[in-house]
CSV table of C-alpha atoms in Angstrom, one decimal:
chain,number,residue,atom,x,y,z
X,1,UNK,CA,56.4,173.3,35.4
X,2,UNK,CA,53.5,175.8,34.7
X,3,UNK,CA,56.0,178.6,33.7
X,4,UNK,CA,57.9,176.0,31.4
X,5,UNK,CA,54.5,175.2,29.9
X,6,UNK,CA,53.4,178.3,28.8
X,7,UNK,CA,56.7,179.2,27.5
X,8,UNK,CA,56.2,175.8,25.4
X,9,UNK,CA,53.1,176.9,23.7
X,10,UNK,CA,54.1,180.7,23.1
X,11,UNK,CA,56.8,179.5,21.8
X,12,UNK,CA,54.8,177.7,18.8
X,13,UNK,CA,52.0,180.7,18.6
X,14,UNK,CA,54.4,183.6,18.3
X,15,UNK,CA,55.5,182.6,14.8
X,16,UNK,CA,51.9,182.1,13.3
X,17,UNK,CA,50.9,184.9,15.6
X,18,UNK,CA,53.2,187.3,14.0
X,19,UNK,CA,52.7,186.0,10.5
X,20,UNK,CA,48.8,186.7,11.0
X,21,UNK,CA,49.9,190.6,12.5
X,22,UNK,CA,52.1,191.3,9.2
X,23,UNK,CA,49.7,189.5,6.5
X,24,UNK,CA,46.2,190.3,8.1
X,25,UNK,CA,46.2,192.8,10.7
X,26,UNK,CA,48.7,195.5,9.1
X,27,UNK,CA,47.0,195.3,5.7
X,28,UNK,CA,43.9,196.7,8.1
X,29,UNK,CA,45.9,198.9,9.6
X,30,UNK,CA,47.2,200.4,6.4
X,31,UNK,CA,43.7,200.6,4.5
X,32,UNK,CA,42.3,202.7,6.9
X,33,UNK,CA,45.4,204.7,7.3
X,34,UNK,CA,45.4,205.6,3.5
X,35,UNK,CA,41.1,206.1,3.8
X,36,UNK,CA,42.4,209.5,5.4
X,37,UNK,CA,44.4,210.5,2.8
X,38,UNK,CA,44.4,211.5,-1.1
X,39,UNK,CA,47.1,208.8,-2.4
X,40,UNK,CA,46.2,208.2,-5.4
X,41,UNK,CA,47.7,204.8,-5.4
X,42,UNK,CA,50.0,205.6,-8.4
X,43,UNK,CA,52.0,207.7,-6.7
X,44,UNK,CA,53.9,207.5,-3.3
X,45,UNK,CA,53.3,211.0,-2.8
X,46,UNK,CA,50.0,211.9,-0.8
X,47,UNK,CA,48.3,214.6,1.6
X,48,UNK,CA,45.9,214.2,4.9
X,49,UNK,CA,42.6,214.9,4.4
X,50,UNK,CA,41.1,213.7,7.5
X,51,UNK,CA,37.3,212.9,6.9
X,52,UNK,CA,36.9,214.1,3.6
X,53,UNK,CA,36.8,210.6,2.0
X,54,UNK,CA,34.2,210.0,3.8
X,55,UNK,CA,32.1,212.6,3.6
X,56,UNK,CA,32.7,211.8,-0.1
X,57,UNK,CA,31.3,208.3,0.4
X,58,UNK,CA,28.0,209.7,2.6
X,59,UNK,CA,27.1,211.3,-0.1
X,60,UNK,CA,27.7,208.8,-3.2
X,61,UNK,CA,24.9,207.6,-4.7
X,62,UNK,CA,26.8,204.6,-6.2
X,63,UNK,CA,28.3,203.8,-3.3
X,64,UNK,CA,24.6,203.5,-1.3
X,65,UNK,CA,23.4,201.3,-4.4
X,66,UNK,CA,26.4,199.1,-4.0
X,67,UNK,CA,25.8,198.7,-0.2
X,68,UNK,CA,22.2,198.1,-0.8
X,69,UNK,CA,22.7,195.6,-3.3
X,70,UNK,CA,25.8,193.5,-0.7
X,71,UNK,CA,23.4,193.7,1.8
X,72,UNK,CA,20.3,192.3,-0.2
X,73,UNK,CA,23.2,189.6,-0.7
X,74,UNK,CA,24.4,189.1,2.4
X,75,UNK,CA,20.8,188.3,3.8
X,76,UNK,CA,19.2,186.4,0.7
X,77,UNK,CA,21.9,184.5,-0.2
X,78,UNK,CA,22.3,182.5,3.0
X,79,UNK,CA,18.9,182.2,3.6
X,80,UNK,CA,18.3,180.1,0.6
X,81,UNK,CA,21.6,178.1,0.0
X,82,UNK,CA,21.6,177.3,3.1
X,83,UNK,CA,18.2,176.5,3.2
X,84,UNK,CA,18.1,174.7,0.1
X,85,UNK,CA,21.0,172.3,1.0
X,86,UNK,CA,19.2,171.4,4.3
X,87,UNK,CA,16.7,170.3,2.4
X,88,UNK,CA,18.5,168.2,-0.2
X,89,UNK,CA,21.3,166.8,2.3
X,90,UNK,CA,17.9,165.9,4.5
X,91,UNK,CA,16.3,164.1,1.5
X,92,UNK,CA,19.5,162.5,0.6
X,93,UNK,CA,20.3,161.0,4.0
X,94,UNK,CA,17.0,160.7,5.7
X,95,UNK,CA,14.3,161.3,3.4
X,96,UNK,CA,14.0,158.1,1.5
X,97,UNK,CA,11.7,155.3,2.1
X,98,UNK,CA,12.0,152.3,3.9
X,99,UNK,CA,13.6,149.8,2.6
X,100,UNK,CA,14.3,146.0,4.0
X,101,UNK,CA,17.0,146.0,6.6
X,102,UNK,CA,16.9,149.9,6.6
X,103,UNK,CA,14.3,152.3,8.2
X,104,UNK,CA,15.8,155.0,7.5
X,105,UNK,CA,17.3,155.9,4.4
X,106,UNK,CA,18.3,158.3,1.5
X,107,UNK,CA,16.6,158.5,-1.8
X,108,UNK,CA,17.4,156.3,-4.5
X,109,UNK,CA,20.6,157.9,-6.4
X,110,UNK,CA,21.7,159.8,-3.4
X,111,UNK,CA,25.1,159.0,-3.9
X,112,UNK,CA,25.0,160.2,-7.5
X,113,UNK,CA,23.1,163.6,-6.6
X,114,UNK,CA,25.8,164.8,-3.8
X,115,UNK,CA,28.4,164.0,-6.8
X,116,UNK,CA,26.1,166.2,-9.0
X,117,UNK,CA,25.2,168.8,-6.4
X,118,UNK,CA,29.0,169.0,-5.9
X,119,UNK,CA,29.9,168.9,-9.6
X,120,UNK,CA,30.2,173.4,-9.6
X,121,UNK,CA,32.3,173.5,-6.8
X,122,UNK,CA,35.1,171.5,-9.3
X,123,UNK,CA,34.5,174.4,-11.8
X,124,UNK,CA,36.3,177.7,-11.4
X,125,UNK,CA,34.2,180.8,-10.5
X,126,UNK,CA,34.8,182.7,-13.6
X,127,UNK,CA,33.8,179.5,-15.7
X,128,UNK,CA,31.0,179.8,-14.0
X,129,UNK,CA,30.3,183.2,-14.3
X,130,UNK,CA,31.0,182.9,-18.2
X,131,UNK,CA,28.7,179.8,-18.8
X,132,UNK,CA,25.8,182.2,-17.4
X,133,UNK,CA,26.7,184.8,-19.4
X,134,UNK,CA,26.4,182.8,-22.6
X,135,UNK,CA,23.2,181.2,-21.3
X,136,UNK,CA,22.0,184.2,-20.4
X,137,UNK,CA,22.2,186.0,-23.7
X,138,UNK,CA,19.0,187.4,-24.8
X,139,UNK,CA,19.4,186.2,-28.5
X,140,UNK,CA,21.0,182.8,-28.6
X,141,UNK,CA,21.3,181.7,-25.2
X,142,UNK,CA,20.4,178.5,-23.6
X,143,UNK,CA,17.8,179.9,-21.5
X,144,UNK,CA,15.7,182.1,-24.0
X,145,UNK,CA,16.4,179.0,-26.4
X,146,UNK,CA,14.7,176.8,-24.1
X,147,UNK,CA,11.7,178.9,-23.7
X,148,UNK,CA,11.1,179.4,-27.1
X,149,UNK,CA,11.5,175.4,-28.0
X,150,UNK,CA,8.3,175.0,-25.0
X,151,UNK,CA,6.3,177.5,-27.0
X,152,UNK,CA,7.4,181.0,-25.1
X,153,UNK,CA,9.0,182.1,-28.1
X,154,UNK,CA,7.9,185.9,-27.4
X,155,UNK,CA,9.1,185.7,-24.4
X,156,UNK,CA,13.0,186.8,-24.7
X,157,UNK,CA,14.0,188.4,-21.3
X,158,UNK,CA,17.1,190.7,-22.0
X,159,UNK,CA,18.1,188.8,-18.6
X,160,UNK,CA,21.9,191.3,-17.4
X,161,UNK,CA,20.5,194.3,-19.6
X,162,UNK,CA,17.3,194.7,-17.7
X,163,UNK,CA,17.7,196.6,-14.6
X,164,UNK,CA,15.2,194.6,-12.8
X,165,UNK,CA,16.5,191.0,-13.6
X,166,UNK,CA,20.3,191.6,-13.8
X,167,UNK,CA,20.8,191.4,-10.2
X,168,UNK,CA,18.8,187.9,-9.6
X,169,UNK,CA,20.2,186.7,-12.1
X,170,UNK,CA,23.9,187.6,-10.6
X,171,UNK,CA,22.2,186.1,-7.4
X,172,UNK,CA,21.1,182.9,-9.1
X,173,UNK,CA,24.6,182.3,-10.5
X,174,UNK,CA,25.9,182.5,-6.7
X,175,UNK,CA,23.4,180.2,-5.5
X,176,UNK,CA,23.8,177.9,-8.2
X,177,UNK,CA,27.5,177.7,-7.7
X,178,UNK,CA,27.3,177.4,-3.5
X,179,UNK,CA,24.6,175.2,-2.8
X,180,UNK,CA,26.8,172.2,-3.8
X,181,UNK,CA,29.3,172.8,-1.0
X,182,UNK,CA,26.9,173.2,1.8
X,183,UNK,CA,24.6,169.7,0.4
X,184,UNK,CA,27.6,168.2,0.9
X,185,UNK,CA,29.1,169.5,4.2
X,186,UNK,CA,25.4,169.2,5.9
X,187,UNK,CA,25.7,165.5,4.9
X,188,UNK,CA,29.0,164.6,6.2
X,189,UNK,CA,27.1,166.0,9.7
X,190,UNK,CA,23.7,163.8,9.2
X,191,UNK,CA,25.3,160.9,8.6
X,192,UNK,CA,27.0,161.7,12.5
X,193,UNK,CA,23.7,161.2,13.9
X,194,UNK,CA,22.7,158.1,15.1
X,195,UNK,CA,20.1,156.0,13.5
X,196,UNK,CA,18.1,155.4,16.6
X,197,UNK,CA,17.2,159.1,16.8
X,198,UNK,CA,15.1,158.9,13.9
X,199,UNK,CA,14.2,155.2,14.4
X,200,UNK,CA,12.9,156.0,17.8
X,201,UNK,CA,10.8,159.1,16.6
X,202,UNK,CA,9.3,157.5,13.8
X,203,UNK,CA,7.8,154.8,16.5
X,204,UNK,CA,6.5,157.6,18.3
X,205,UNK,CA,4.4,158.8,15.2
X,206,UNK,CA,7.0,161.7,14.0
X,207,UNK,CA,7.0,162.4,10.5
X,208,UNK,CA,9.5,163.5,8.1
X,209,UNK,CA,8.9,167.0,8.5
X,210,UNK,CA,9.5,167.0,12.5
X,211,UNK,CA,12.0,164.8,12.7
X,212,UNK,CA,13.9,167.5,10.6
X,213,UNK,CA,13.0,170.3,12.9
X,214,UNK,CA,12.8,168.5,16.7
X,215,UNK,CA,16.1,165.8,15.0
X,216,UNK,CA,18.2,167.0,12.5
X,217,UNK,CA,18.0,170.9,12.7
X,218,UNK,CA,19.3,171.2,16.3
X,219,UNK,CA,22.0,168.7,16.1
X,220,UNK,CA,23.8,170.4,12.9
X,221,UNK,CA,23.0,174.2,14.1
X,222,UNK,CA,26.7,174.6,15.1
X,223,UNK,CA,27.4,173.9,11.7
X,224,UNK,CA,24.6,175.8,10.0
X,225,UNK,CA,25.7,178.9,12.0
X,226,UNK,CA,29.1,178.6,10.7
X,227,UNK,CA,28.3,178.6,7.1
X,228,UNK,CA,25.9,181.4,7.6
X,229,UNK,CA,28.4,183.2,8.4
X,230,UNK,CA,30.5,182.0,5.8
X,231,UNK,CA,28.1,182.1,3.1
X,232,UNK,CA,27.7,185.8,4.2
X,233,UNK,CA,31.2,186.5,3.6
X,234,UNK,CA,31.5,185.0,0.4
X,235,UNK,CA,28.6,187.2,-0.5
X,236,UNK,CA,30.0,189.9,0.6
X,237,UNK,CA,33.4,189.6,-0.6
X,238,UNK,CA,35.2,187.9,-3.7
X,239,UNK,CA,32.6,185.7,-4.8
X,240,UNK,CA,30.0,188.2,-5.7
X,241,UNK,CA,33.1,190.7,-7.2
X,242,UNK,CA,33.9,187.9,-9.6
X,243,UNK,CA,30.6,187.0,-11.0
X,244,UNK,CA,29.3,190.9,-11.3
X,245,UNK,CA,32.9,191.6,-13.0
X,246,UNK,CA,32.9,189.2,-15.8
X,247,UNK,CA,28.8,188.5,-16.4
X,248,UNK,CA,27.4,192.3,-16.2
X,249,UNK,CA,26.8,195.4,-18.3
X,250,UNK,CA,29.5,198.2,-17.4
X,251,UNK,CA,30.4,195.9,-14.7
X,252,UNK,CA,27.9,196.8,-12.8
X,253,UNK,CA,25.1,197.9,-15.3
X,254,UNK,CA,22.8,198.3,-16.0
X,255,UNK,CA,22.4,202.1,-14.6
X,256,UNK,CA,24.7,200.2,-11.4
X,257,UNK,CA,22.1,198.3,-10.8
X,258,UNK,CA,24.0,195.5,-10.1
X,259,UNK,CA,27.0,197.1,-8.3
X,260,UNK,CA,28.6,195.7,-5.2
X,261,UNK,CA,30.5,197.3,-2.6
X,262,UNK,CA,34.0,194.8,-3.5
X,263,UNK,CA,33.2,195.7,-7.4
X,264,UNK,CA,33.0,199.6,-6.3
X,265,UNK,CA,36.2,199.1,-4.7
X,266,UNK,CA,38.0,197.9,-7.6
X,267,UNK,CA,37.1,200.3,-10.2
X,268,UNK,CA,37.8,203.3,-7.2
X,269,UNK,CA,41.2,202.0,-7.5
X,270,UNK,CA,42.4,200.6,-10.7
X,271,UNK,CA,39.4,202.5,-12.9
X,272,UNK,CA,39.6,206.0,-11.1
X,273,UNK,CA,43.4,205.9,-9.6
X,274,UNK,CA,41.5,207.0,-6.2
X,275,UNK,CA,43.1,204.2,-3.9
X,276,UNK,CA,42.0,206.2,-1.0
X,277,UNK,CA,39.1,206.6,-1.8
X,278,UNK,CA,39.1,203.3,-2.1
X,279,UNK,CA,40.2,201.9,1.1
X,280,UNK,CA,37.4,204.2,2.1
X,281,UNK,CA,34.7,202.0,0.7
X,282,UNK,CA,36.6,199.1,1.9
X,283,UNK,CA,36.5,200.0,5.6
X,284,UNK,CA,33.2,200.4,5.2
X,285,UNK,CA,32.5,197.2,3.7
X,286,UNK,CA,35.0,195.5,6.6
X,287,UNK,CA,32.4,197.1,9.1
X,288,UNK,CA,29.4,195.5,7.4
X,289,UNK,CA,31.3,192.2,7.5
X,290,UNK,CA,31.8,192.3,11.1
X,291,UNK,CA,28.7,193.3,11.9
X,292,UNK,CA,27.1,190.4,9.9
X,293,UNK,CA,29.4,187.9,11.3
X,294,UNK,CA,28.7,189.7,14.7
X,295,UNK,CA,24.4,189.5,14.5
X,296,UNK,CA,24.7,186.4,13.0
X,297,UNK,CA,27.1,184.8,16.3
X,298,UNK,CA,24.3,186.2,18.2
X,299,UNK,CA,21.1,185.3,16.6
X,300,UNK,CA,22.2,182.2,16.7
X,301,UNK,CA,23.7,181.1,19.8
X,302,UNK,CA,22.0,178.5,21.8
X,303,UNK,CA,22.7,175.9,23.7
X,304,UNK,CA,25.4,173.4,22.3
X,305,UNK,CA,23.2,169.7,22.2
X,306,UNK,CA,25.6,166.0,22.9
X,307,UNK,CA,24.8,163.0,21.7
């Protein structure tokens, strides 16, 4: 019977298992096959070079920039999306007062803030990412408009052309456009914990703010470490490419200070016709990623809490 078992469930893994080897895994395989060559990725023709890509990339000033700048991603990003939909998932499922027949509450409106806080992940990224460009505009965009109609007139940022805003501004577009999701996903998982806790804690004398820290925080952590991780790898990966592609100077400007290890991977490839050097870059950003994910799995373990 055990035999016949296993040969059950192999027998519905080895077709998923084998589509994940020939769409995920060889593509891996591949990239860093091609990161010791010179294919030019135009061509089929190409020679080994061993190590010389990435010698190449040791010593590229653009391509430490972009690393710098996905890292300063990977770690801000998370740490205030996530932090900022606690918050507003708290406020909207525990935080209101009390009200008769109910002790424990959202705010008034809840129901229409997670539709609001949820209203950017309906919109595409690159709408995003082209609304904030035109708001961003130093001469007629929404947000030097505003400043100047509250008396800030001489106050006209050149927001994506200034080296020192242009890459919290990218970041503020990210958050804007994430924080929805995880408002959302953290409330599905409040409204899972029972009422009493928070009843029975506010007898005791606990406040808001501990009943969020010694309550809510440790119930949810299993889902806050997931989309930490998660969050990381959209910062990382696609979601930062898209938004530095279509909002900044160059892309990637000013002077690359807004450059990003996926963006630096595209224009190797497509803008340079180096597709080795390429997959180069993009090895090296697959190692970043799994060492994220990796810290991050093991920051945050703890002990799993039941209720």
């Amino acid at each position: 019977m055990q035999h016949g078992k296993y040969r059950f469930i192999a027998g519905f893994l080895i077709v998923p298992l084998a589509l994940y080897a020939v769409f995920v895994i060889w593509p891996f395989v591949q990239a860093i096959y091609y990161s010791f060559t010179d294919w030019t990725g135009l061509s089929p023709d190409f020679a080994m070079v061993g190590f010389a890509n990435y010698s190449r990339m040791l010593g590229d000033d653009v391509f430490w920039k972009s690393l710098q700048h996905s890292v300063i991603f990977a770690l801000l990003l998370p740490l205030v999306t996530l932090g900022l939909a606690l918050f507003f998932a708290f406020m909207l499922n525990v935080g209101g007062r009390r009200r008769k027949g109910a002790a424990i509450t959202g705010v008034r409106g809840s129901g229409f803030y997670k539709i609001a806080y949820f209203f950017p992940q309906v919109l595409s990224i690159a709408i995003v990412a082209l609304l904030f460009q035109f708001a961003y505009n130093p001469n007629d965009g929404v947000i030097n408009g505003t400043l100047e109609s509250i008396g800030f007139g001489d106050v006209r940022p050149n927001w994506l052309g200034d080296p020192n805003l242009a890459l919290w501004c990218v970041m503020a577009v990210l958050l804007w456009s994430t924080v929805g999701f995880f408002v959302v996903l953290f409330s599905a998982g409040m409204a899972s914990i029972p009422k009493d806790f928070y009843e029975a804690a506010l007898l005791d004398g606990a406040n808001r703010f501990t009943t969020f820290f010694r309550i809510t925080l440790p119930l949810l952590w299993d889902t806050v470490q997931s989309g930490w991780v998660y969050m990381g790898i959209l910062a990382l990966g696609a979601e930062a490419f898209a938004v530095v592609q279509i909002m900044t100077v160059g892309p990637g400007g000013p002077d690359y200070s807004t450059s990003v290890l996926p963006l630096y991977v595209y224009q190797s490839a497509f803008r340079d016709a180096n597709a080795a050097y390429a997959t180069t870059i993009g090895v090296a950003l697959l190692i970043v990623t799994l060492l994220f994910a990796a810290v991050v799995m093991r920051l945050g373990r703890r002990e799993r809490l039941e209720y």
